[in-house]
Coordinates of C-alpha atoms in Angstrom, one line a residue:
X1 CA 122.3 73.9 107.6
X2 CA 119.6 72.0 108.4
X3 CA 119.1 73.2 111.4
X4 CA 118.8 77.7 109.5
X5 CA 117.0 75.6 106.8
X6 CA 113.8 74.5 109.5
X7 CA 114.4 77.7 111.5
X8 CA 114.0 80.1 108.6
X9 CA 111.0 77.6 107.1
X10 CA 109.6 78.3 110.2
X11 CA 109.4 82.6 109.9
X12 CA 108.4 81.6 106.5
X13 CA 105.4 79.9 107.4
X14 CA 104.6 82.1 110.2
X15 CA 105.1 85.6 107.8
X16 CA 103.5 84.4 104.8
X17 CA 103.8 80.8 103.9
X18 CA 100.5 79.8 105.6
X19 CA 98.1 82.6 103.8
X20 CA 100.1 82.0 100.8
X21 CA 99.4 78.0 101.1
X22 CA 95.8 78.6 101.6
X23 CA 95.6 80.9 98.7
X24 CA 97.1 78.1 96.4
X25 CA 94.8 75.6 97.7
X26 CA 91.8 77.8 97.2
X27 CA 92.8 78.3 93.1
X28 CA 93.6 74.1 93.3
X29 CA 90.1 73.1 94.6
X30 CA 88.6 75.8 92.0
X31 CA 90.6 74.1 89.4
X32 CA 89.3 70.5 90.7
X33 CA 86.0 71.2 90.4
X34 CA 86.0 70.9 86.9
X35 CA 87.8 67.4 85.1
X36 CA 89.4 69.5 82.3
X37 CA 91.1 71.9 84.8
X38 CA 92.6 69.1 87.2
X39 CA 95.8 69.5 86.0
X40 CA 95.6 73.0 87.4
X41 CA 94.7 72.1 90.3
X42 CA 97.1 69.1 90.9
X43 CA 99.7 72.0 90.7
X44 CA 98.9 74.7 92.4
X45 CA 98.6 71.7 95.6
X46 CA 102.2 70.9 94.5
X47 CA 103.2 74.5 94.6
X48 CA 100.6 75.2 98.3
X49 CA 103.2 72.6 99.8
X50 CA 106.1 74.0 98.5
X51 CA 105.0 77.8 99.4
X52 CA 104.7 76.0 102.7
X53 CA 108.4 74.9 103.4
X54 CA 110.2 76.5 100.4
X55 CA 113.7 77.0 102.6
X56 CA 116.0 73.7 100.9
X57 CA 114.4 73.5 97.6
X58 CA 114.4 75.4 94.3
X59 CA 112.3 75.0 90.9
X60 CA 113.4 73.0 88.0
X61 CA 112.3 72.9 84.5
X62 CA 111.3 69.8 83.1
X63 CA 113.1 68.6 80.4
X64 CA 109.9 66.7 78.9
X65 CA 107.8 69.3 79.0
X66 CA 106.4 70.4 76.0
X67 CA 103.6 72.3 74.2
X68 CA 101.2 70.7 76.1
X69 CA 102.7 72.6 79.2
X70 CA 103.5 75.7 77.6
X71 CA 99.3 76.2 76.7
X72 CA 98.1 75.3 79.7
X73 CA 100.6 78.3 81.2
X74 CA 98.6 80.4 79.0
X75 CA 95.3 79.1 80.5
X76 CA 96.8 79.3 83.8
X77 CA 97.9 82.4 84.2
X78 CA 94.7 84.0 82.7
X79 CA 92.4 82.0 85.6
X80 CA 94.9 82.2 88.6
X81 CA 98.6 83.0 88.3
X82 CA 98.6 86.7 87.8
X83 CA 96.3 86.4 91.5
X84 CA 98.7 84.6 93.4
X85 CA 101.6 86.2 91.8
X86 CA 100.1 90.1 93.4
X87 CA 99.8 87.9 96.7
X88 CA 103.6 87.5 95.9
X89 CA 104.5 90.5 94.7
X90 CA 102.6 92.5 97.9
X91 CA 103.9 90.0 100.7
X92 CA 107.5 89.8 99.9
X93 CA 106.8 94.2 99.4
X94 CA 105.2 94.2 103.1
X95 CA 108.3 91.7 104.2
X96 CA 110.7 94.2 102.4
X97 CA 109.7 97.0 104.7
X98 CA 111.4 95.7 107.8
X99 CA 115.6 94.3 108.2
X100 CA 115.1 90.9 109.3
X101 CA 112.4 90.3 106.3
X102 CA 114.0 91.6 103.2
X103 CA 115.4 87.5 102.9
X104 CA 111.8 86.4 102.6
X105 CA 110.4 89.5 100.7
X106 CA 113.3 88.2 98.5
X107 CA 111.9 84.7 98.7
X108 CA 108.5 85.8 97.8
X109 CA 109.4 87.3 94.2
X110 CA 111.2 84.8 93.6
X111 CA 108.1 82.6 94.0
X112 CA 106.6 84.7 91.2
X113 CA 108.1 82.8 88.0
X114 CA 106.2 79.9 89.4
X115 CA 103.4 81.1 90.4
X116 CA 102.6 82.6 87.2
X117 CA 103.8 79.6 85.1
X118 CA 103.7 76.2 87.4
X119 CA 104.0 74.1 84.1
X120 CA 106.3 72.3 83.1
X121 CA 108.4 73.2 86.2
X122 CA 108.8 70.8 89.5
X123 CA 110.5 70.8 92.7
X124 CA 113.2 69.2 93.8
X125 CA 115.6 69.3 97.1
X126 CA 118.2 71.9 96.6
X127 CA 121.0 69.7 96.3
X128 CA 119.2 67.3 93.8
X129 CA 121.4 67.3 90.0
X130 CA 117.9 68.9 88.8
X131 CA 118.3 71.9 90.4
X132 CA 121.6 73.1 88.5
X133 CA 120.6 75.8 86.0
X134 CA 117.1 75.5 87.4
X135 CA 114.0 78.2 86.1

């Protein structure tokens, strides 16, 4: 199973992972310019790493996330989230044109929620107990 995940991640990296991760890195750099938005920059860099190598990992909801994460997600959604979600949407549609690209297109669609609302979520290995009931 490990070899299959590695193969999927390499194909993902070539066809969509690299340019999407660059988008997250640019968003992270812009957010790190101001002190107030540094948490958004950190979240963007965390998601950039996940976007580079997503197979074998999943997104889990953090139990300790509170109102600060909800407010931060609203700000993130307005500032950068919808741009990144559009990137995943267009890439997913483009990948679904071919039969081989359909699994990668579906993976792009699964990344849209975390691109819209990244705060209060964490990226964990797929077998991690926190990944059960992940959202």
